[in-house]
XYZ file of C-alpha atoms in Angstrom:
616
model
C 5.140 7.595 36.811
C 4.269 4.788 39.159
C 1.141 7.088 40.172
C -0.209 6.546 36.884
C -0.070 2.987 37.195
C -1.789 3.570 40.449
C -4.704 5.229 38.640
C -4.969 2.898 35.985
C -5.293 0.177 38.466
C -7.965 1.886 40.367
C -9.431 2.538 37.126
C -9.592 -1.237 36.594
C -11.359 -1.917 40.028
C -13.690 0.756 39.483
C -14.458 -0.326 35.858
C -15.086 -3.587 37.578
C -17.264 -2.630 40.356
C -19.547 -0.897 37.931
C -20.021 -3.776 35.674
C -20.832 -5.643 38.573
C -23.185 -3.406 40.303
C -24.545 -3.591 37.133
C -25.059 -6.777 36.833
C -24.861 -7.803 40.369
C -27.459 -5.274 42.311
C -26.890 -6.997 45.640
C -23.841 -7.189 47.652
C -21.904 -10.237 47.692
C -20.681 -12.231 50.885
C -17.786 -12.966 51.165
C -16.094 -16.825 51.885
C -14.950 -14.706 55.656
C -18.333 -14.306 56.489
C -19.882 -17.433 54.946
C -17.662 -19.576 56.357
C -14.950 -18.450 59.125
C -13.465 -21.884 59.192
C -12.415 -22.244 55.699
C -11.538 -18.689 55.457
C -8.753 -19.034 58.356
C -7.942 -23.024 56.626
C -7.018 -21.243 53.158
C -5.736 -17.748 54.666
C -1.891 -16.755 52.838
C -0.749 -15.619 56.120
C 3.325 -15.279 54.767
C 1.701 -12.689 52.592
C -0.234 -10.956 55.344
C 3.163 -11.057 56.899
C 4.870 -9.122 54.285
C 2.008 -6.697 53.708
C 0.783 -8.126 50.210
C -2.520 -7.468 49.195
C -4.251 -10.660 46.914
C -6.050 -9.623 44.022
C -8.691 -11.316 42.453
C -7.074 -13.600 39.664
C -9.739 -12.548 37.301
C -8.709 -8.684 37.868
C -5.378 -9.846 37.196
C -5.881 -10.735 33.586
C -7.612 -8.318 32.808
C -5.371 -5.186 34.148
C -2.498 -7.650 32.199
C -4.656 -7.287 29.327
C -5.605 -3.739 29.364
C -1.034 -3.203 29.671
C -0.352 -5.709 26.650
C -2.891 -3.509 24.263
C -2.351 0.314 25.620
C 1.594 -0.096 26.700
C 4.576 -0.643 24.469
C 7.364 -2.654 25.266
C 10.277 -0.728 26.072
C 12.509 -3.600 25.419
C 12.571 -3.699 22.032
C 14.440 -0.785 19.640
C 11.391 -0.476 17.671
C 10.405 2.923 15.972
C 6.785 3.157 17.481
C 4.467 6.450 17.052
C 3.976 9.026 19.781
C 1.663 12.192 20.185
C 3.271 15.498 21.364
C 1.666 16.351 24.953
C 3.564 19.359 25.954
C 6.270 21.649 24.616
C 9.006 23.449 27.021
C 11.779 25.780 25.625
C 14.021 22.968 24.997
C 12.205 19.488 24.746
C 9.051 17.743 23.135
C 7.177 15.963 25.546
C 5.865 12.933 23.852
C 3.575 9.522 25.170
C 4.298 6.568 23.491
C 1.981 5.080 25.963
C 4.404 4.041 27.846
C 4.751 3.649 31.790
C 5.938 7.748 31.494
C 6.202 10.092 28.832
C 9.743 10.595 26.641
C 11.600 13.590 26.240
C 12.775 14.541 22.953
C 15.329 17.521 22.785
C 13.599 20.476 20.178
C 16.646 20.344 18.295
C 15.531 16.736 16.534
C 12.836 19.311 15.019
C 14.508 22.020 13.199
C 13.089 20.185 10.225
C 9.394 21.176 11.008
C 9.404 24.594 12.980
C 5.638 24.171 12.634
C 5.772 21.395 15.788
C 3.014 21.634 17.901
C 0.779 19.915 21.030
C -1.323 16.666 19.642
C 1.314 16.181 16.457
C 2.020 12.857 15.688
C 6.029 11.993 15.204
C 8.312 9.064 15.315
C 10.432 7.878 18.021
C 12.761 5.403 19.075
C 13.392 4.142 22.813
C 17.074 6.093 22.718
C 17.403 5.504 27.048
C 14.510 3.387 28.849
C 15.001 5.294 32.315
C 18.231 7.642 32.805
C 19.805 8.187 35.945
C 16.032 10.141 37.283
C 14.220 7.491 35.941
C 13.373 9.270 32.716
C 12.403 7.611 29.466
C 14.849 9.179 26.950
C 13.649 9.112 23.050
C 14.820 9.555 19.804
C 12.902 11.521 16.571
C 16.236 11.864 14.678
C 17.294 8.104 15.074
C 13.610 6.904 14.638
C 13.602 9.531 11.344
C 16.768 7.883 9.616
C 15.395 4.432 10.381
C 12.300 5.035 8.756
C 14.265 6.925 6.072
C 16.358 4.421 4.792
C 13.307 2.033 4.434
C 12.428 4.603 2.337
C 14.941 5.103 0.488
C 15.807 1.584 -0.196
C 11.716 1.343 -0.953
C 11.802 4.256 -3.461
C 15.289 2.473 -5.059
C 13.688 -0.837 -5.143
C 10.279 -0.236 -7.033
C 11.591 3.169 -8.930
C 9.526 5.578 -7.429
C 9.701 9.029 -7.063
C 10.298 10.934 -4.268
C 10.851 14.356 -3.004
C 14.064 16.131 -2.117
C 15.098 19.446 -0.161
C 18.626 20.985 -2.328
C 20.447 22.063 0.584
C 23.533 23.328 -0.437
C 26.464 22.924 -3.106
C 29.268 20.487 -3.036
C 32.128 19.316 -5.088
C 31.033 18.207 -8.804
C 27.024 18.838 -7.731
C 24.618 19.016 -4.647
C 23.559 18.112 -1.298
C 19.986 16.937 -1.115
C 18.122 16.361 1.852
C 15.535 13.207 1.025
C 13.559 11.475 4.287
C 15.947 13.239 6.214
C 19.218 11.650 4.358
C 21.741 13.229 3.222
C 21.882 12.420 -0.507
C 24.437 13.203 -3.548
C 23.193 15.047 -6.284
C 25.594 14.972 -9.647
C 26.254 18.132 -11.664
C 25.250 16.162 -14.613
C 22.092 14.666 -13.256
C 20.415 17.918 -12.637
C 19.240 18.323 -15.920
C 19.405 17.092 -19.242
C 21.095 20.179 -20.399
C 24.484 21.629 -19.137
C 24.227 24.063 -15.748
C 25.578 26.830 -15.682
C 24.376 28.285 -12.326
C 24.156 25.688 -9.858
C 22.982 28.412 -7.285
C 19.676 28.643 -8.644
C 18.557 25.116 -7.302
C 20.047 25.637 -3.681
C 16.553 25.831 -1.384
C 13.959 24.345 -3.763
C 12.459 21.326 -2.890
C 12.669 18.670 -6.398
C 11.445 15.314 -7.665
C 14.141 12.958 -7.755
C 15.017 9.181 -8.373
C 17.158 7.089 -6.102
C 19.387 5.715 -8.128
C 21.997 4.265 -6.172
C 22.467 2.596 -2.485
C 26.026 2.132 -1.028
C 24.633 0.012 2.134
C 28.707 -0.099 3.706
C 29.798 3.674 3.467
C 25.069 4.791 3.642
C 25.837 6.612 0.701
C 22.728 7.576 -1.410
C 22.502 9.230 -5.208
C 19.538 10.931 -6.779
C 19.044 11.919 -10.415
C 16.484 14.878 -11.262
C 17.526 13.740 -14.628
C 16.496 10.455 -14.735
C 13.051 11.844 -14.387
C 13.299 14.313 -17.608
C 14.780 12.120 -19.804
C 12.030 9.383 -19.211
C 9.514 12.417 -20.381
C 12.245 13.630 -23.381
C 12.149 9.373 -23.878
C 8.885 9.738 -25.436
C 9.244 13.180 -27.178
C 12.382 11.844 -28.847
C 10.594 8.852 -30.319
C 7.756 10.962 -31.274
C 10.289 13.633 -32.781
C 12.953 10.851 -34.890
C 9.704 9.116 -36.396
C 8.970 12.045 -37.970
C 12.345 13.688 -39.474
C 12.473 14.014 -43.156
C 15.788 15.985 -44.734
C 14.932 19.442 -45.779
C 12.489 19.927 -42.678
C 12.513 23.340 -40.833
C 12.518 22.688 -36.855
C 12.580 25.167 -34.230
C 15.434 24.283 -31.322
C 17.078 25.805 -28.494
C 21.051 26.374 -28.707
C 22.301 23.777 -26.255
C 25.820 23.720 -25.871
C 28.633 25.735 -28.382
C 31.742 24.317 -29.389
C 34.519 25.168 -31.454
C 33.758 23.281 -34.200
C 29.490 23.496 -34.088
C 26.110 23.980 -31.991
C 24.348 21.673 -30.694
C 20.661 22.206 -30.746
C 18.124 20.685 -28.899
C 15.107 19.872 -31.181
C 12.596 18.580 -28.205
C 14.798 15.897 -27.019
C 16.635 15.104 -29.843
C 20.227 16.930 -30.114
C 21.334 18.259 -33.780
C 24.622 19.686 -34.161
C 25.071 22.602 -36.523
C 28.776 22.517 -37.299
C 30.525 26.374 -38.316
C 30.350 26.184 -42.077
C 26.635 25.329 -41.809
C 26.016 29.099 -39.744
C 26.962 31.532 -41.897
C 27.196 31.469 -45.814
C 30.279 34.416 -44.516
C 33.416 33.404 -42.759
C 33.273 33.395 -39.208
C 36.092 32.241 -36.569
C 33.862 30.800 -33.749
C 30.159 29.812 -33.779
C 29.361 32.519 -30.696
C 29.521 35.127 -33.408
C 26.369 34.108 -34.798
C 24.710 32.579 -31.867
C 24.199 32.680 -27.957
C 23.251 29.709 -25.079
C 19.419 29.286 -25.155
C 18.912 31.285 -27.906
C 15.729 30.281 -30.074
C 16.074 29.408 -33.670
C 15.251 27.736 -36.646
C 17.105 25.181 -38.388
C 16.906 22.868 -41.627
C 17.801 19.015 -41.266
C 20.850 18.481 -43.989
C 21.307 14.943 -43.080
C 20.625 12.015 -40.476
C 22.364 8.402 -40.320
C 19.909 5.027 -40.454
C 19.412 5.021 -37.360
C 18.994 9.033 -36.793
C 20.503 9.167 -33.807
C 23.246 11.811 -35.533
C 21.358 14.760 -36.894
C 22.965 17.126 -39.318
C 21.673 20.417 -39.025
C 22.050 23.750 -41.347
C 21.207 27.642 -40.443
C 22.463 29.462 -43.182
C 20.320 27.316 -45.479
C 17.262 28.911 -44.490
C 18.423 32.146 -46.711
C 19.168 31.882 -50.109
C 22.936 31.617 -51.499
C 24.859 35.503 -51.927
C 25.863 34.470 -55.105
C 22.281 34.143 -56.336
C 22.628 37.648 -54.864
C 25.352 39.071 -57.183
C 24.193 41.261 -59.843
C 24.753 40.539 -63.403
C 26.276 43.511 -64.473
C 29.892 42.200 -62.582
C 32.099 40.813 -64.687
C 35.744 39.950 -65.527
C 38.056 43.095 -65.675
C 36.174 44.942 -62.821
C 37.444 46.129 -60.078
C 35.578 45.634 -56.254
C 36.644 46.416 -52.771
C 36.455 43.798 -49.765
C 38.122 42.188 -46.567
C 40.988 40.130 -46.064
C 39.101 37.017 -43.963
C 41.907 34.465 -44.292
C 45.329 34.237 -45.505
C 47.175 31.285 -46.269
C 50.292 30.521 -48.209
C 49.547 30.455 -51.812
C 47.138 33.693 -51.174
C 44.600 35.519 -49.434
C 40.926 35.558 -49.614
C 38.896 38.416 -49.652
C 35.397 39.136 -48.757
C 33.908 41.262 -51.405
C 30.681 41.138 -50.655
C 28.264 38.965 -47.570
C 29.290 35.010 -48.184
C 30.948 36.027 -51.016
C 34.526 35.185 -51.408
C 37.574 35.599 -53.791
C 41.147 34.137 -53.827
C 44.246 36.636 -54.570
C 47.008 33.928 -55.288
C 50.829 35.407 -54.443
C 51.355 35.067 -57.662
C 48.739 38.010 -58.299
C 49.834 39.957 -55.410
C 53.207 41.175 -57.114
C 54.710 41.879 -60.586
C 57.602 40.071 -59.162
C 58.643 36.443 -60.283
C 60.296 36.084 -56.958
C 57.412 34.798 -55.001
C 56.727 35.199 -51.282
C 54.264 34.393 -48.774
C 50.786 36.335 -48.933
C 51.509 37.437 -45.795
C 54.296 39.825 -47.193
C 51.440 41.986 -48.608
C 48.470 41.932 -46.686
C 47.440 41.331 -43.448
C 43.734 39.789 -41.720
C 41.284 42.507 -41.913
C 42.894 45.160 -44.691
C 40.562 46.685 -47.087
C 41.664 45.818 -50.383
C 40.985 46.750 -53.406
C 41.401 44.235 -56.370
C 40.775 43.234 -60.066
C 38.637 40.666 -61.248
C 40.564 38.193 -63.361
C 37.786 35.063 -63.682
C 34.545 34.391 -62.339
C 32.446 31.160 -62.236
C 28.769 31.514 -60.536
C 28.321 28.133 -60.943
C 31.418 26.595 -59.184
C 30.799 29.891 -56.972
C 34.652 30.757 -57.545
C 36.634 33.889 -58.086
C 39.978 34.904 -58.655
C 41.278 38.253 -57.990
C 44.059 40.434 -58.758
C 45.935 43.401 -57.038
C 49.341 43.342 -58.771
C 47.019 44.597 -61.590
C 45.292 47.853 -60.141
C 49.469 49.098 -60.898
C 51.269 48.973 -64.295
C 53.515 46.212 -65.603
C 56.519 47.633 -65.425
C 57.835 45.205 -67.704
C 56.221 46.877 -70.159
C 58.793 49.387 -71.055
C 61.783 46.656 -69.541
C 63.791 47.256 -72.532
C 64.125 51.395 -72.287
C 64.711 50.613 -68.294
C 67.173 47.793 -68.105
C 68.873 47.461 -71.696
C 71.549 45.398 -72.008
C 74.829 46.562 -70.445
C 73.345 49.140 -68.349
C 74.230 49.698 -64.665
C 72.017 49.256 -61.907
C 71.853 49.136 -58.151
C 69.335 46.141 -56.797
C 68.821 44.293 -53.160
C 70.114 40.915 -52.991
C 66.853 39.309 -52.332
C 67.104 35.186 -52.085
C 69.931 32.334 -52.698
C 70.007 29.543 -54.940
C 73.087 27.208 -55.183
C 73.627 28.331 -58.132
C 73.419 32.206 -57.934
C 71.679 35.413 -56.364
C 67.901 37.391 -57.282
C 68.165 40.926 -57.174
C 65.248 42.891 -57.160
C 65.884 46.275 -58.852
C 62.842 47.569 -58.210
C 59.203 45.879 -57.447
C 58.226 43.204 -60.188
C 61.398 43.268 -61.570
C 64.051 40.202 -60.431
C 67.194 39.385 -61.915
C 69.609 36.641 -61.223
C 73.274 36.545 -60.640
C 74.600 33.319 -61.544
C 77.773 32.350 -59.165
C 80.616 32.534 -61.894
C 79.204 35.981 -62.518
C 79.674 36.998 -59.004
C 83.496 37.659 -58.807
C 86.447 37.576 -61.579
C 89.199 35.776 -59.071
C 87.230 33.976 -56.255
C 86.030 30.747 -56.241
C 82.450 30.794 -54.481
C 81.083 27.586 -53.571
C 77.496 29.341 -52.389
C 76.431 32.676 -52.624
C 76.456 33.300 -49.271
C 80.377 33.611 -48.746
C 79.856 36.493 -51.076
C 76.856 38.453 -50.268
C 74.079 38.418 -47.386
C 70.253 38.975 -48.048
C 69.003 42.653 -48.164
C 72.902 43.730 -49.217
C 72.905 46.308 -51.609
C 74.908 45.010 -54.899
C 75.696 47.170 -58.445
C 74.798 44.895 -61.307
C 75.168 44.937 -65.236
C 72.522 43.656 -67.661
C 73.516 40.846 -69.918
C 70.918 39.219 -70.874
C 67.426 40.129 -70.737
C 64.105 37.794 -71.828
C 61.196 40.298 -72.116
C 58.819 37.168 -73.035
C 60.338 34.975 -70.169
C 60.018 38.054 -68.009
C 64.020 37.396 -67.544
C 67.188 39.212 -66.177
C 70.384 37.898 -66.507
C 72.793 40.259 -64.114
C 76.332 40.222 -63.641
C 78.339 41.760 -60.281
C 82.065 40.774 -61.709
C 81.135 42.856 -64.812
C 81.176 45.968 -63.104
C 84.735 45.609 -62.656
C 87.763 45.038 -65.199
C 88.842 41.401 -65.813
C 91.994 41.980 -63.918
C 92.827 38.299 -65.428
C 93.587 40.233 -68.515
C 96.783 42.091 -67.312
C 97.898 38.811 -65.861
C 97.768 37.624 -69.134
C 100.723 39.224 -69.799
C 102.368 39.743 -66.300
C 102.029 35.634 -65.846
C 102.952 34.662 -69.581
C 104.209 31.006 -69.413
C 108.344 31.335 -69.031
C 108.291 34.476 -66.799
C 109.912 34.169 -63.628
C 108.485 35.155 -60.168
C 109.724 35.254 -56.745
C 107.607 33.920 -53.573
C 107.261 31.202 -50.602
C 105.276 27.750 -50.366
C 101.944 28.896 -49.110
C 100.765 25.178 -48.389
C 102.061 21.578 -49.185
C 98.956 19.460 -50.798
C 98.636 16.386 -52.289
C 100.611 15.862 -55.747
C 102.687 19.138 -54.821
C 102.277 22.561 -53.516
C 100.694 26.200 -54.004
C 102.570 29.516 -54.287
C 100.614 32.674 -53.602
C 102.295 35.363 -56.455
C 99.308 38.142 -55.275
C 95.711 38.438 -53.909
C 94.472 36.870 -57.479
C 97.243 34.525 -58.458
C 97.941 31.167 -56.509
C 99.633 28.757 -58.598
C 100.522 25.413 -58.337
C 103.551 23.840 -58.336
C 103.514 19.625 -59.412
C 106.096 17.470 -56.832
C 108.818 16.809 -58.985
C 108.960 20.453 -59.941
C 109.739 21.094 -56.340
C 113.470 20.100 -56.535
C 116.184 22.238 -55.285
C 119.643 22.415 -57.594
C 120.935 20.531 -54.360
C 118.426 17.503 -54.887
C 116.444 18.318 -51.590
C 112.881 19.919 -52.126
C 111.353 22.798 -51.220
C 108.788 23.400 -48.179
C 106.536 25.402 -46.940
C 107.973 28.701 -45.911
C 110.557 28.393 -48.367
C 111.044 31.456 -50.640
C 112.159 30.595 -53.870
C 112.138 31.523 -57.643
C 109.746 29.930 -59.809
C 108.808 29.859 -63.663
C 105.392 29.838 -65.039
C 104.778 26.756 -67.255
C 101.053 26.706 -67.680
C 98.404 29.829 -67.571
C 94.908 29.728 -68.180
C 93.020 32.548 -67.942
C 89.454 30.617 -68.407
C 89.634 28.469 -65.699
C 91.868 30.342 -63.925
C 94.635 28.641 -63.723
C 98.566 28.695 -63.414
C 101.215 26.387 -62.686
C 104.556 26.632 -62.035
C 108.124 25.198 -61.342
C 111.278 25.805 -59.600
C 112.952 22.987 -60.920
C 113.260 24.615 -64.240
C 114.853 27.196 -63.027
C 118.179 25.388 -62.329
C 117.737 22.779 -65.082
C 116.700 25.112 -67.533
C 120.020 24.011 -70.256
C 119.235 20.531 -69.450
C 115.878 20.896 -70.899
C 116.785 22.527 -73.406
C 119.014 19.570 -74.446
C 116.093 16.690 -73.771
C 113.981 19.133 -75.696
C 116.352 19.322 -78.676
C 116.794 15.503 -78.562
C 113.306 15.023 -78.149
C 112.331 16.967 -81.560
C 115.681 15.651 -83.610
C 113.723 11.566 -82.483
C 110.632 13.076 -83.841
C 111.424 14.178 -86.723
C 113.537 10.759 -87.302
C 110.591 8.573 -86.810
C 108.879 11.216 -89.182
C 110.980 9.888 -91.599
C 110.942 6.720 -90.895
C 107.213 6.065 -91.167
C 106.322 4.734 -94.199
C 104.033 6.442 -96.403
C 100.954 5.229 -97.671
C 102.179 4.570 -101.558
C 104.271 2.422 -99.646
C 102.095 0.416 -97.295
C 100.162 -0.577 -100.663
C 103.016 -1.733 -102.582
C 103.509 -4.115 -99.038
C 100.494 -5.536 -99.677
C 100.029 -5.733 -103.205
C 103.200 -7.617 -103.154
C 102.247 -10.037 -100.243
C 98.775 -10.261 -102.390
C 100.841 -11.783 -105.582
C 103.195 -14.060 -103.375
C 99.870 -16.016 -102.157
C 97.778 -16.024 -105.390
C 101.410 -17.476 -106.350
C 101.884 -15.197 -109.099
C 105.862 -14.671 -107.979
């Protein structure tokens, strides 16, 4: 390298020697052989002594000059501009115009495979002279100087600059800008939702810099930004000119649940489920796809129409415009269960038009049940039709009806004391429905269930979907009402007890239980009687208890309520009542007589009348 110096100097002199043969045609003499004796008085002998050769001061400035315009300073980390002199297998050989050229390793140009001799590229002074006395450079630390410059340039003033998509990452993409490493966002890609992010991977994209972390060099772009400053415009253009009732074309944007959205041009209408299809439908991709191309009507838009209502069905005309006039009450029609709720179904009888089947038109029954007890989503039904308003758009329907009413003939069926076998079907608290056959419900009430129990609830008596034998008793044919009876199927066995548990017949058993006020004495199955406290007395004076076997006499029965009581005391003390009975009747009958009568009671007064009007 110091050989070039070497030739530029000699460059210089010659430079310099033609100028001044140039100028200067005849030799000049020099001070040595002018004049010897001042030559020898001003001769630099120390540098004779060390072997340096003087140069002209004048040649001095000017080589000095020549360095300070053609070489850079190596000094200083500056990114300065070289020009590609030679290529080898694995370096760029670049002059900076430096003392010696710079080597640049090939891999700091994988970036431009296109590299070639007399190229142009940026460098940065990475080693002044290595170990051989090499000058080392960088492209790839001169490139990322220069590109965050850039980068902070294009964030600064908002312009737009051009990106490389590299690769995908985590929630978006990996864009090469100035040879940075930027962050593109999912949702800055586009103004629409992406669905294949592998599409963009390899093309090179406008972008925006819109963010800088300067601690952790982070930098994000927005593709974005760009289209919505375009859509910015469009929108404006697009809201100015709504009006309701307008037919737009859009593109199906995003689906949801509950709607599409629709992009109009830059303006997003949402078309929400009822406002697809004049039919039924579960979820909006039944009627349309992603992108698809369409044509909507604007319902509605708020003041400041930034919420656009949007209909498709509207564009065809109503299917109840469609219905022909020959329909009518009383007729019957076919169609599709679409949705079933509690109170009924409703059925699809023809395209967007719909009827409802209530329960209570589902069954002859007056039991009613949940619609989905008779049909299920999607049967084919077939029903009657019971009203009809175009108008109001609003049927009814009936299926119970496409089968007689067998109440019709109830009374040659179910007469009044006739026998019957029905399901037990639902509780009440105060009895049991039986369905003897469909459309046709009786009820049990709970004193009719049994002639000797006491039921609190139906349920200690029967379960639901037990098979029970039943007797008429009453029956309503307006109400559409059965009065049934279980107990009647069965003799009142209260009316041999009648006689078997007269009051005064005796009866041998043990205290069942002690309760309060007394006890209970179990003669059979049917027959528990009570027995009061005081009648509890033994002949000894001590009273009975439970376990105790003893004879007792009936005092009280009741076959209506069902009830007996009896006593053990009167057993034993049986002549002594009869005495305090005697006694008790003989006192009656003397205070009979006793009482005055009502001739009497007048007299009594009349007379205490006169004694104070002073008549006596």
């Amino acid at each position: 390298m110091a050989d070039k110096a070497n030739k530029e100097e000699v460059q210089v002199e010659d430079t310099a020697t033609q100028n001044e043969a140039t100028t200067k045609p005849q030799k000049e003499v020099s001070l040595k052989e002018s004049n010897p004796e001042k030559f020898l008085a001003d001769f630099n002998w120390h540098n004779y002594e060390e072997g340096i050769d003087p140069i002209d001061d004048g040649k001095l400035e000017e080589f000095e000059k020549l360095v300070a315009e053609n070489f850079v300073d190596t000094l200083d980390d500056e990114v300065v501009e070289g020009k590609v002199v030679y290529i080898t297998d694995r370096d760029a050989i670049i002059d900076i115009n430096a003392k010696s050229e710079g080597v640049v390793s090939l891999n700091e140009f994988r970036y431009n495979p296109d590299l070639k001799v007399g190229d142009k590229v940026e460098v940065l002074i990475d080693v002044r002279e290595d170990s051989t006395g090499q000058l080392i450079l960088s492209h790839r630390k001169a490139r990322t100087i220069k590109a965050w410059d850039r980068v902070n340039a294009a964030h600064d003033e908002a312009t737009i600059v051009n990106g490389y998509v590299k690769c995908r990452t985590k929630g978006g993409m990996i864009v090469d800008v100035f040879g940075i490493e930027a962050f593109l966002p999912g949702s800055q890609i586009d103004v629409k939702p992406i669905r294949d992010y592998d599409v963009y991977v390899g093309k090179t994209m406008e972008f925006k810099v819109v963010k800088i972390n300067h601690e952790f060099k982070n930098v994000v772009v927005s593709h974005k930004a760009l289209i919505e400053a375009d859509i910015e415009e469009q929108k404006k253009e697009i809201i100015g000119q709504l009006e309701k009732g307008q037919v737009l074309e859009g593109v199906v944007k995003n689906i949801t649940s509950y709607g599409v959205f629709v992009d109009l041009g830059g303006v997003d209408g949402l078309v929400h489920i009822t406002d697809l299809s004049w039919s039924r439908i579960n979820h909006p991709n039944e009627i349309v796809e992603l992108d698809q191309k369409l044509n909507v009507v604007i319902l509605d838009f708020d003041e400041d129409k930034t919420r656009i209502q949007l209909g498709l069905k509207q564009l065809n005309a109503h299917p109840w415009e469609a219905l022909g006039e020959e329909l009518k009450v009383g007729d019957k029609v076919k169609g599709k269960v679409v949705v079933i709720a509690d109170y009924g179904a409703f059925i699809e009888v023809a395209e967007g038009v719909e009827g409802l089947i209530h329960v209570s038109e589902m069954s002859w029954s007056t039991h009613l049940r949940s619609a989905q007890d008779f049909v299920n989503v999607g049967d084919e039904v077939e029903a009657v039709i019971l009203t009809m308003d175009k108008e109001e758009r609003k049927m009814s329907l009936g299926i119970k009806q496409m089968t007689p009413d067998p109440w019709t003939d109830i009374t040659k069926k179910y007469p009044v004391g006739s026998r019957h076998k029905g399901i037990v079907r639902n509780f009440t608290n105060f009895g049991v429905f039986v369905e003897l056959e469909e459309g046709i419900d009786g009820l049990i009430y709970i004193s009719d269930l049994s002639w000797t129990k006491k039921i609190k609830h139906p349920s200690e008596f029967t379960n639901i979907g037990d098979e029970l034998e039943v007797v008429v008793l009453e029956l309503d044919v307006e109400g559409r009402k059965l009065s049934l009876g279980h107990k009647q199927t069965e003799e009142n066995p209260w009316d041999k007890y009648e006689d078997e548990f007269a009051v005064g017949t005796k009866h041998t058993a043990k205290i069942d239980e002690v309760v309060d006020k007394g006890a209970t004495v179990k003669f059979n199955d049917d027959i528990v009687a009570f027995v009061p406290g005081r009648h509890l007395e033994k002949e000894d004076g001590s009273m009975l208890k439970k376990g105790d076997e003893a004879e007792f006499q009936i005092i009280e029965f009741n076959k209506e309520f069902k009830k007996v009581v009896a006593s053990h005391m009167s057993i034993h003390k049986e002549e002594e009542a009869k005495i305090v009975k005697e006694a008790v009747k003989k006192q009656a009958a003397s205070a009979d007589e006793a009482k005055p009568t009502l001739g009497d009671a007048n007299a009594k007064l009349q007379e205490l009348k006169d004694k104070m009007d002073g008549k006596k």
